[in-house]
Coordinates of C-alpha atoms in Angstrom, one line a residue:
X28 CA 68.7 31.6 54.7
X29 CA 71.9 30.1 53.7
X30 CA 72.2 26.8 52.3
X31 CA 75.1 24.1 52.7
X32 CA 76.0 23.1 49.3
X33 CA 79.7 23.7 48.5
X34 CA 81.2 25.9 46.7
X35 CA 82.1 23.9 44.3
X36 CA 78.8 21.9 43.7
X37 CA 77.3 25.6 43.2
X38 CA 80.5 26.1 40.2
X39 CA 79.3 23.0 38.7
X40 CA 75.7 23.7 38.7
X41 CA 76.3 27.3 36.9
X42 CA 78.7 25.5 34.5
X43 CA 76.2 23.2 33.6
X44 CA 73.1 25.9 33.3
X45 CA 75.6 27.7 31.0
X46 CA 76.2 30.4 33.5
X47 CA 80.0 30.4 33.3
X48 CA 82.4 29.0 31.2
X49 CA 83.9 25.5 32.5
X50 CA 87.4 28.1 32.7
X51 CA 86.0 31.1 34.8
X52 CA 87.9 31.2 38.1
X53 CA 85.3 33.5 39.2
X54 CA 82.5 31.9 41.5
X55 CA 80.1 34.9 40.7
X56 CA 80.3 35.6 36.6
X57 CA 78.6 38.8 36.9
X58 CA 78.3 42.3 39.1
X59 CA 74.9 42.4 38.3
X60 CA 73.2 40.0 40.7
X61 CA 69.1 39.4 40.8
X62 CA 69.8 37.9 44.4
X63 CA 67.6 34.4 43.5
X64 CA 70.1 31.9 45.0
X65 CA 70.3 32.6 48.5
X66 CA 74.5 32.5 49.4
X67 CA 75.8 28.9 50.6
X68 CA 78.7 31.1 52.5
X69 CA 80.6 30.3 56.1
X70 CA 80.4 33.8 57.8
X71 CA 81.6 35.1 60.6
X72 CA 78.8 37.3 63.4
X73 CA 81.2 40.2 62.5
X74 CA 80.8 40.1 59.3
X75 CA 77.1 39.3 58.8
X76 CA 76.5 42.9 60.7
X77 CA 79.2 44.8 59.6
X78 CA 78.4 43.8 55.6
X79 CA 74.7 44.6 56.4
X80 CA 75.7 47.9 58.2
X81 CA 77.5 49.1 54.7
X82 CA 74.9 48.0 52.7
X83 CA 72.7 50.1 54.9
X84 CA 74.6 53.2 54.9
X85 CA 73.8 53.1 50.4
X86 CA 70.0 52.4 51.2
X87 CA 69.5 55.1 53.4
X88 CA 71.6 58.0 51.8
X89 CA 69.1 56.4 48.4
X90 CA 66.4 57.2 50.6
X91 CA 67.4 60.3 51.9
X92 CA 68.3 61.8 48.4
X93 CA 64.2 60.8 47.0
X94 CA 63.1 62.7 49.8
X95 CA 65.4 66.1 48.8
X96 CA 64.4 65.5 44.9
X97 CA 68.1 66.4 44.5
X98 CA 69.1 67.0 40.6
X99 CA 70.5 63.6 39.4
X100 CA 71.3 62.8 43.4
X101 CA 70.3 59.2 43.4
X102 CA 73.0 58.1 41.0
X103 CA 76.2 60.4 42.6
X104 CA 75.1 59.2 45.4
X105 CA 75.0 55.6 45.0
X106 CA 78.5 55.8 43.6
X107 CA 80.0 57.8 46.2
X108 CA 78.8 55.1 48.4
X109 CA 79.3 52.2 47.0
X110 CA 82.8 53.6 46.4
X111 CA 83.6 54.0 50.2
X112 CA 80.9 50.5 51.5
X113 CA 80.0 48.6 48.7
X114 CA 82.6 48.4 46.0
X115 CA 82.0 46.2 42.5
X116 CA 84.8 46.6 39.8
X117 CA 84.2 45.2 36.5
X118 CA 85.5 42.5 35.4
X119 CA 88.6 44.0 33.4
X120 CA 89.9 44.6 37.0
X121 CA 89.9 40.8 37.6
X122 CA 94.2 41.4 37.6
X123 CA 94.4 43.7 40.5
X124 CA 90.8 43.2 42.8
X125 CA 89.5 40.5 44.5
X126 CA 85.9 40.3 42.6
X127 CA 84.7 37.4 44.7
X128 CA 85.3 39.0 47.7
X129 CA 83.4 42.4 46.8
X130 CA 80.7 40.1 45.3
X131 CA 80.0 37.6 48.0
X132 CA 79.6 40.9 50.6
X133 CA 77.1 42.1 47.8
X134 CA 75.4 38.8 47.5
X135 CA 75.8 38.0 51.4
X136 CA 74.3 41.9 53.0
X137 CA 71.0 41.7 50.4
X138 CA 70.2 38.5 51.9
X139 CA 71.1 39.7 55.4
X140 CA 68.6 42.9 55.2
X141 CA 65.8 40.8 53.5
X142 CA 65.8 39.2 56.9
X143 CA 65.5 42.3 58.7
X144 CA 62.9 44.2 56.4
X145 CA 60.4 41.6 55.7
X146 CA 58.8 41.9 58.5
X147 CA 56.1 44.8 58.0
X148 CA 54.6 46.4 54.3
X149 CA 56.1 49.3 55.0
X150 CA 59.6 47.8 55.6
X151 CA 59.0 45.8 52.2
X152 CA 58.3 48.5 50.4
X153 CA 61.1 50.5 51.4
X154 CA 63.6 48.4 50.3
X155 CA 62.1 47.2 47.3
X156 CA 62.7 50.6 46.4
X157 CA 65.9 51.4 47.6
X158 CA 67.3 48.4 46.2
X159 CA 65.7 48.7 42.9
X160 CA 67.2 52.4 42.7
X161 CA 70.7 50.8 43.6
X162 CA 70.5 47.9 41.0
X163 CA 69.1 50.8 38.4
X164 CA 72.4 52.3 38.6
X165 CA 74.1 49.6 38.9
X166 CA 72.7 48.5 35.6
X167 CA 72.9 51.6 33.5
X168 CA 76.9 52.2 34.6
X169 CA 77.6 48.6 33.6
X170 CA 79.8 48.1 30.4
X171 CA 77.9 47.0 27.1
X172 CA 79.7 43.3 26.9
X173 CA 79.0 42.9 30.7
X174 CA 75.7 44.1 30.7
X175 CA 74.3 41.8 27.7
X176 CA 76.3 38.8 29.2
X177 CA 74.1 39.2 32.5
X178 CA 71.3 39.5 30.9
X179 CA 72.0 36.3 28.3
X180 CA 72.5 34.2 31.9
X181 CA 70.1 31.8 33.5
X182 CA 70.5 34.2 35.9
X183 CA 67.7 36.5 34.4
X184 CA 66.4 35.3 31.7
X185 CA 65.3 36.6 28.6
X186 CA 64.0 40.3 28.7
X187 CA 61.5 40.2 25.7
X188 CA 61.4 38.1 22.7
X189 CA 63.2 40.1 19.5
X190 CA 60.3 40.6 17.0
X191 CA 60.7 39.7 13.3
X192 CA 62.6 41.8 10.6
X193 CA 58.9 41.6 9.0
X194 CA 56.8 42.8 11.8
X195 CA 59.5 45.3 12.4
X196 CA 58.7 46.5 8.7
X197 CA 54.5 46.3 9.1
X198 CA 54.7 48.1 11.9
X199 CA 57.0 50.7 11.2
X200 CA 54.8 53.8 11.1
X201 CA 53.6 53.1 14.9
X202 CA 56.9 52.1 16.3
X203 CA 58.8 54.9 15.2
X204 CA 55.8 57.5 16.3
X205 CA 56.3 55.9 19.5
X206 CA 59.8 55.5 19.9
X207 CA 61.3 59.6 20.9
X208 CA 65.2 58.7 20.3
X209 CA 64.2 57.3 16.5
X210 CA 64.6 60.2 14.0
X211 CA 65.7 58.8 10.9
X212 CA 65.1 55.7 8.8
X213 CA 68.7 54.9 9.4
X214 CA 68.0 54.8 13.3
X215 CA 64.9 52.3 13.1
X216 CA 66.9 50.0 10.9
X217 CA 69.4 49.7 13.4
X218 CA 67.3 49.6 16.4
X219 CA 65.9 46.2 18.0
X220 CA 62.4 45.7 19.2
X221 CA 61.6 43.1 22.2
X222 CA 57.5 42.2 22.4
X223 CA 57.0 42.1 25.8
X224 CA 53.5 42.1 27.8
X225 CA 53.1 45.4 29.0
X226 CA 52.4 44.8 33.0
X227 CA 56.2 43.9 32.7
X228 CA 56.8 47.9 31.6
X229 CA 53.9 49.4 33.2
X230 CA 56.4 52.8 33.6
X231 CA 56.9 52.7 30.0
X232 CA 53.2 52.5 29.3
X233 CA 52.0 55.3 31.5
X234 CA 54.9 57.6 29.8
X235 CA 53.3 56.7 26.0
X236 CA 57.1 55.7 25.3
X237 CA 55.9 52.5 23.7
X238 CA 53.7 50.8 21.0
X239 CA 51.2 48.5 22.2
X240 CA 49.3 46.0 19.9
X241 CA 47.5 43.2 21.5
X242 CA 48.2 43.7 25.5
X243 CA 51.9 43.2 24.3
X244 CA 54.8 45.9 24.3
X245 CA 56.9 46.5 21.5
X246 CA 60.4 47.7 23.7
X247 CA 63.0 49.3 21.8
X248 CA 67.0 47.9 22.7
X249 CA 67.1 51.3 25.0
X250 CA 64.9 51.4 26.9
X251 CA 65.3 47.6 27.8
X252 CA 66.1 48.6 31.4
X253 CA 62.5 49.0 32.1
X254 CA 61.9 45.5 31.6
X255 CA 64.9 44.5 33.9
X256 CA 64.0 46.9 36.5
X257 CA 60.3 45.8 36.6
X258 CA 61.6 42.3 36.6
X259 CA 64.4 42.4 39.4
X260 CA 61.4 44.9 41.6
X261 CA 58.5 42.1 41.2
X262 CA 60.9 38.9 41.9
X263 CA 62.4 41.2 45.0
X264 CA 58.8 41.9 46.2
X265 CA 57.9 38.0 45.7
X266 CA 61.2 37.3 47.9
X267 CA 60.3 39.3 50.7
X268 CA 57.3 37.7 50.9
X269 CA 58.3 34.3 51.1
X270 CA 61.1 35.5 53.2
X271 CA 58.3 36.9 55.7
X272 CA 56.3 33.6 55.9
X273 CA 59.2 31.9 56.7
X274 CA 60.8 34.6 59.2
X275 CA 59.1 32.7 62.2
X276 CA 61.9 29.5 62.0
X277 CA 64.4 32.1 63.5
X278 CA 62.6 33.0 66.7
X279 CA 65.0 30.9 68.8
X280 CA 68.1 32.3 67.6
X281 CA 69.2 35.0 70.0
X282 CA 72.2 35.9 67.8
X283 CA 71.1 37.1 65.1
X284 CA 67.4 38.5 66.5
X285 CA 69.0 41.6 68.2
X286 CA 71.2 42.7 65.1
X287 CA 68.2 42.4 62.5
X288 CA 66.2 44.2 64.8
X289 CA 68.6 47.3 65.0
X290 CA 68.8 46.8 61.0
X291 CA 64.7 47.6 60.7
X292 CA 64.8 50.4 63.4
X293 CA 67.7 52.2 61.5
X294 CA 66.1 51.8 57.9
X295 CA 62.4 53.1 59.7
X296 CA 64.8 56.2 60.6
X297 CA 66.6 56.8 57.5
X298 CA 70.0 55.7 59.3
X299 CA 72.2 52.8 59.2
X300 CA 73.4 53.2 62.4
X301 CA 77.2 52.6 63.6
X302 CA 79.7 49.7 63.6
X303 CA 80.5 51.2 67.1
X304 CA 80.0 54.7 68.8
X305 CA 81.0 57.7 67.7
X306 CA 84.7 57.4 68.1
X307 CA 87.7 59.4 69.1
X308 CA 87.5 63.4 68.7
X309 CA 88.1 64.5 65.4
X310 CA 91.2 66.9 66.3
X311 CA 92.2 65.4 69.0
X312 CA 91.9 68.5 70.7
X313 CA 90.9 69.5 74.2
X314 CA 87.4 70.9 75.0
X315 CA 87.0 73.0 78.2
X316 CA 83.9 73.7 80.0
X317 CA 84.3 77.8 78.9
X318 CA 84.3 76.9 75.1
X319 CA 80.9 74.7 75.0
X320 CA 78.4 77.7 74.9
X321 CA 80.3 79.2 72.1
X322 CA 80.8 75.7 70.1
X323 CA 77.0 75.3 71.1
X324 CA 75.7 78.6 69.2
X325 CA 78.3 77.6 66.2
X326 CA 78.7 73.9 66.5
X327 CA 76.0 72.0 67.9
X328 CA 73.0 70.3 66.3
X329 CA 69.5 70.9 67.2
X330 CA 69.1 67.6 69.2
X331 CA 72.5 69.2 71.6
X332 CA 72.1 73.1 71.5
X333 CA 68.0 71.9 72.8
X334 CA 69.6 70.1 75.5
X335 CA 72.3 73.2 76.1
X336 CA 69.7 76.0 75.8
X337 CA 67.4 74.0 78.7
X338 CA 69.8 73.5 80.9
X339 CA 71.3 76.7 81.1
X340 CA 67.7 77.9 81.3
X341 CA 66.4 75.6 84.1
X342 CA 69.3 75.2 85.8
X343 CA 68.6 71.0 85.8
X344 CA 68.3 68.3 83.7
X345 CA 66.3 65.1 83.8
X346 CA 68.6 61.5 83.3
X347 CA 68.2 60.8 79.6
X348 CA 68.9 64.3 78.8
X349 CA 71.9 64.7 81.4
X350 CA 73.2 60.9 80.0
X351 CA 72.5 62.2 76.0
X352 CA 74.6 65.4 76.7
X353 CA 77.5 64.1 78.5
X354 CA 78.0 61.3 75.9
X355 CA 78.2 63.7 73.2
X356 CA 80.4 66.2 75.5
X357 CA 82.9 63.1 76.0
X358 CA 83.4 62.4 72.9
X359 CA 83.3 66.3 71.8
X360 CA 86.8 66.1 73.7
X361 CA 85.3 67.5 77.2
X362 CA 88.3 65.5 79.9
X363 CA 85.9 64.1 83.3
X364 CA 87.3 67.0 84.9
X365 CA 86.2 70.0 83.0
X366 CA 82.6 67.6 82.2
X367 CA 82.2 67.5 86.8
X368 CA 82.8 71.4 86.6
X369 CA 81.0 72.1 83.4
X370 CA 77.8 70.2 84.9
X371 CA 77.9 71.3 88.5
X372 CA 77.9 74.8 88.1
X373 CA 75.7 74.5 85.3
X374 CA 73.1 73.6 88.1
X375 CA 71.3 75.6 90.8
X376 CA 73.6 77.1 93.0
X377 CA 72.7 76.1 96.4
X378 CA 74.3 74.2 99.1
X379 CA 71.2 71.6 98.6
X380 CA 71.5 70.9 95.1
X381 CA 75.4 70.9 95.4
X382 CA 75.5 67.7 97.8
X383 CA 73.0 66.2 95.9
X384 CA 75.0 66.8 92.5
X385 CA 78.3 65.1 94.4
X386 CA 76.0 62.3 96.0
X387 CA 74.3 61.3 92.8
X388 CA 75.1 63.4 89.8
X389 CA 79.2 62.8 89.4
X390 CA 78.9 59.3 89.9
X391 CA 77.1 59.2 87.1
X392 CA 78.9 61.7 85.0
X393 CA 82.4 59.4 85.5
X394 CA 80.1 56.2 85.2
X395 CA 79.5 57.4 81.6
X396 CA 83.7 58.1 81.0
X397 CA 83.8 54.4 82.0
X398 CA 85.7 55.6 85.1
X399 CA 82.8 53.9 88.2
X400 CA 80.6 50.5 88.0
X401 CA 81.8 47.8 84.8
X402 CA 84.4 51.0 83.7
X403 CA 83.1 50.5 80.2
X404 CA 83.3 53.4 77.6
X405 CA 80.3 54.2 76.9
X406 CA 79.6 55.3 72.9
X407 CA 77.8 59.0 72.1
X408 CA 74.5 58.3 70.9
X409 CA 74.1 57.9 66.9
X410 CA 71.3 59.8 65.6
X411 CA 69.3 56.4 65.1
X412 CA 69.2 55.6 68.6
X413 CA 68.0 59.1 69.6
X414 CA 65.4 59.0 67.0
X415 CA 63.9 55.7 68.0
X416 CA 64.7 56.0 72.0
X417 CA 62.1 56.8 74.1
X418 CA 60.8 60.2 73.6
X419 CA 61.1 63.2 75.9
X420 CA 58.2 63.0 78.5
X421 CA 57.2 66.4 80.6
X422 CA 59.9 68.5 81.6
X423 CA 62.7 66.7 79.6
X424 CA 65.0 67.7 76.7
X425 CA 66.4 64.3 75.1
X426 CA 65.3 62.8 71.8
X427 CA 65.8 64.4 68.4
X428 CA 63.3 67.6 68.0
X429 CA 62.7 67.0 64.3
X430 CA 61.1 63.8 65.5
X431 CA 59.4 65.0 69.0
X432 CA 58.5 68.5 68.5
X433 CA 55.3 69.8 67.4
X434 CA 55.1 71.7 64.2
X435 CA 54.7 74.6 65.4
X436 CA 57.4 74.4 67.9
X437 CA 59.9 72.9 65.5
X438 CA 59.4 76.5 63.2
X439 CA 60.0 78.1 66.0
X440 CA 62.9 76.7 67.4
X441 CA 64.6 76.5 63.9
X442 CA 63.9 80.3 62.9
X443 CA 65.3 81.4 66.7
X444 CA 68.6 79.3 66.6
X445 CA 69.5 79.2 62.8
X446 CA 67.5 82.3 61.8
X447 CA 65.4 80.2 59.1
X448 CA 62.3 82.2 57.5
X449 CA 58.9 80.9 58.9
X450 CA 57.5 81.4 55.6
X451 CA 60.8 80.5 53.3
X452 CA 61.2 77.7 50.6
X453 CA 63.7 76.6 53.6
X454 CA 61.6 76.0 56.1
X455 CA 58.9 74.1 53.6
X456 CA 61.9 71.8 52.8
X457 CA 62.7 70.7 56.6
X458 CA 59.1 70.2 57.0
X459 CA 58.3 68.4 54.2
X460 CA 61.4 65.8 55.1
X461 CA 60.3 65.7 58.5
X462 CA 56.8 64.9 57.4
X463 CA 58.2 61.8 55.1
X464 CA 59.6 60.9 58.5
X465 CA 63.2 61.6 57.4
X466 CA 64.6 63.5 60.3
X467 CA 68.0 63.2 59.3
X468 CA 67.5 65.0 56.2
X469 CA 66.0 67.8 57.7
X470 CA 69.1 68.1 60.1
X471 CA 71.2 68.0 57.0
X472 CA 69.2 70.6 55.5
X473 CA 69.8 72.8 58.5
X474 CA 73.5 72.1 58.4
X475 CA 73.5 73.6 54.5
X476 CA 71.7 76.5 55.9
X477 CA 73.9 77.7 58.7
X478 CA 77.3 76.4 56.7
X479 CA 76.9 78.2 53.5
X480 CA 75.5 75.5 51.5
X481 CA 78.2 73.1 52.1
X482 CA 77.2 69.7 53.7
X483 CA 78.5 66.7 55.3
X484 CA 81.1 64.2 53.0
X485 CA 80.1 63.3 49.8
X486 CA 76.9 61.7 49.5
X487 CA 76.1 61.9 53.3
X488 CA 73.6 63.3 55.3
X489 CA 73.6 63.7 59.4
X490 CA 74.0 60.5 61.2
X491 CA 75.7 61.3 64.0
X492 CA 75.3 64.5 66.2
X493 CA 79.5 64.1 66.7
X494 CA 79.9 64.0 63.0
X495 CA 77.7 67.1 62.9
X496 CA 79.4 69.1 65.2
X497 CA 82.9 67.8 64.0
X498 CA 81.5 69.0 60.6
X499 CA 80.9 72.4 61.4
X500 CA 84.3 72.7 63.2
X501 CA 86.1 71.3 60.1
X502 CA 84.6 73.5 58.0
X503 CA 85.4 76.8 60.3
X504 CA 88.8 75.7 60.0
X505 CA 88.9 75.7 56.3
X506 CA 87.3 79.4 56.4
X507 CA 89.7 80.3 59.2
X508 CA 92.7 78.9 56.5
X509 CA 91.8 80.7 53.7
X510 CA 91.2 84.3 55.6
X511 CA 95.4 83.7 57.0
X512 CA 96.6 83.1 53.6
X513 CA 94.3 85.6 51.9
X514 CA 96.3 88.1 54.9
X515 CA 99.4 86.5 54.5
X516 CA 99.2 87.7 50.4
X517 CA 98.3 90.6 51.5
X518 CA 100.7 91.6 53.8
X519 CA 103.5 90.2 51.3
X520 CA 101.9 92.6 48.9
X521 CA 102.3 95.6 51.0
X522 CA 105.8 95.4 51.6
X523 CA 106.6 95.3 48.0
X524 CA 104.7 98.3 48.0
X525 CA 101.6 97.0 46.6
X526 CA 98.2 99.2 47.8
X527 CA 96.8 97.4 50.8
X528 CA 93.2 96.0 51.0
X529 CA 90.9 96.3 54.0
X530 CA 91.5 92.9 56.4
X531 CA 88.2 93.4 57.4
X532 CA 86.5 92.7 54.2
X533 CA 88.0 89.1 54.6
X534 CA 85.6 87.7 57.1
X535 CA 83.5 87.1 53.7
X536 CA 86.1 84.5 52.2

């Protein structure tokens, strides 16, 4: 994937394709980036997975936002992402950032995720598509200058040939009948036209947005796009494939095999997945065994209030569930001595099962705090790996229920727990995601539901059922805040003699 030549052989080459001026300090000229040179970099193992990871984290939130049709959501997404993973500044910010850096991670985690979703059509496909949706915006939120100088380079070539000042005037009458943003006479004068054959803007043709004369489309300068975006989605589709046929050369290596294999798993859910688990808890607060039934009713997404709700029901749990739940409940903030209590009197309460639970049952619990066996501290389970574990067999409770219950069941289970309508808009919306095999999304829908339409950060949707649950708790917080102060006004009020307001009426803040 990554060839040897030098940095500065790769300078000289663009300097004498005209790429760059012989003066540019920058090894990549451009933000844009077609991704046709594969990157001739020195990385580190850390950094081809972690760049990969943040690239991921943009795909599949681009993903996730075409499956919820939300208003103008693929574009504030993309930018709320690539604000917080994958970063370009123009070049006017050449003073104060680093534009090689944030351009060689670019350049670098595309080539690193070809590798890992090459491998089937339906991998291909999906990333053609997610990464033609991230260049799109990309490209339309670039600066004019920057924009035309990208698409002047060797590094795309031209995008249509300009058509003559005297076919512009012979055919007039047809271009501006096609073209919607020409009104005036004064508008077509200043407009340019680009002939182009019209497979290159096949989006353009089926729209009627274009004159066509010959098999050849008459483009005006705005919608050029459409011939860039066609062009950067058919080269990309080309690359997998080539990428595919040569996939086979990397069999042997058992470094990289593993990571790109988590990459395609995660992208097949909709998730990126984590650097590393799911982290400290969020408040640094300490969870007894007393609160979890009330943070589970509140709290808890369906994957962990499934788990909860069978357990207290059958008094027993199966492994995978018991090792799913007490992962979570670690890093929820439950200390290994309220998770031993929590879990043996959550079983049956006989003298048999209660020797069996200290024989086998809290060696394992404090095997999963890192406390018995290699002591290692064990990471809560990302919504990825729960998705694309092993599903529940009989008479267990793991797994992710948008992705292992039946239709039916799933309706029920979300109108008993989070009181959604079997026949609402709602529940057509959490099906329909789940159906497009976008489990996550449905969660995230669910967490609108039940939180008063507010979601997770910016541009996020469920990954992790900690995040979830730290979510929900963030957000009772902020309601909890604004019902004191709302008091505290109040009371001030009445002692300068104000009239008072019922207190009770503020549990609707």
């Amino acid at each position: 994937m990554f060839n040897r030549s030098t940095k500065k052989e790769k300078e000289k080459d663009k300097e004498k394709d005209g790429l760059v001026a012989t003066h540019s300090p920058l090894a990549y000229p451009h933000r844009l980036n077609f991704y046709e040179e594969a990157p001739g970099h020195n990385i580190t193992l850390e950094q081809f997975e972690m760049w990969a990871i943040d690239r991921l984290r943009v795909l599949a939130e681009i993903e996730a936002a075409r499956v919820r049709n939300v208003p103008d959501g693929i574009k504030n997404i993309v930018n709320a992402q690539c604000e917080k993973y994958l970063m370009l500044h123009p070049n006017s910010d050449a003073a104060s950032v680093e534009l090689d850096t944030e351009r060689r991670k670019d350049h670098v985690s595309h080539f690193v995720l070809r590798l890992a979703f090459c491998r089937s059509e339906e991998l291909r496909q999906k990333f053609v598509k997610a990464e033609t949706d991230l260049f799109k915006v990309r490209f339309l939120g670039e600066g004019t200058k920057d924009r035309a100088a990208f698409l002047a380079s060797k590094s795309f070539g031209p995008s249509g040939q300009p058509i003559s000042d005297d076919d512009k005037r012979l055919l007039k009458n047809q271009l501006m009948a096609a073209t919607s943003s020409i009104k005036t006479d004064t508008d077509f004068e200043s407009e340019t036209f680009y002939r182009v054959h019209w497979t290159k803007v096949t989006d353009l043709v089926a729209s009627r947005r274009v004159f066509i004369r010959g098999g050849y489309a008459y483009v005006p300068s705005a919608s050029q796009s459409s011939i860039v975006l066609q062009a950067f989605q058919s080269r990309l589709t080309a690359a997998l494939e080539m990428t595919a046929r040569a996939l086979p050369s990397l069999d042997e290596d058992d470094r990289l095999l593993p990571i790109i294999n988590h990459f395609s798993q995660g992208f097949l859910a909709g998730i990126a997945g984590e650097h590393h688990g799911g982290g400290e808890n969020s408040y640094g607060e300490t969870v007894t065994k007393d609160m979890i039934d009330d943070m589970a009713k509140k709290h808890f997404p369906m994957c962990m209030r499934n788990i909860h709700n069978a357990l207290r029901r059958d008094r027993q749990m199966k492994h995978q569930g018991r090792l799913q739940y007490t992962l979570f409940l670690k890093v929820l903030g439950l200390p290994i001595e309220e998770a031993i209590l929590f879990w043996r009197e959550s079983y049956a309460n006989d003298q048999k099962t209660q020797d069996k639970f200290n024989k086998e049952y809290k060696y394992n619990i404090r095997h999963s705090y890192g406390l018995e066996g290699k002591r290692a501290n064990y990471p809560a389970r990302d919504c990825r790996s729960i998705i694309t574990g092993n599903p529940p067999g009989a008479n267990e409770s793991h797994g992710c229920p948008f992705r292992h219950f039946s239709t039916s069941n799933l309706q029920s289970a979300l109108s008993a727990l989070y009181g959604v309508p079997s026949l609402s808009q709602d529940m057509s919306d959490i099906l329909n995601a789940v159906e497009a095999k976008q489990y996550h999304v449905a969660c995230t829908r669910v967490f609108e539901l039940t939180h008063d339409n507010q979601g997770m950060a910016e541009g996020e949707s469920v990954s992790h059922p900690n995040r979830y649950a730290a979510r929900s708790r963030e957000l009772e917080r902020e309601k909890l805040a604004r019902i004191q102060d709302k008091t505290k006004a109040l009371t001030l009020t009445e002692s300068d003699g104000a009239p008072s307001e019922d207190v009770s009426m503020l549990a609707g803040v």
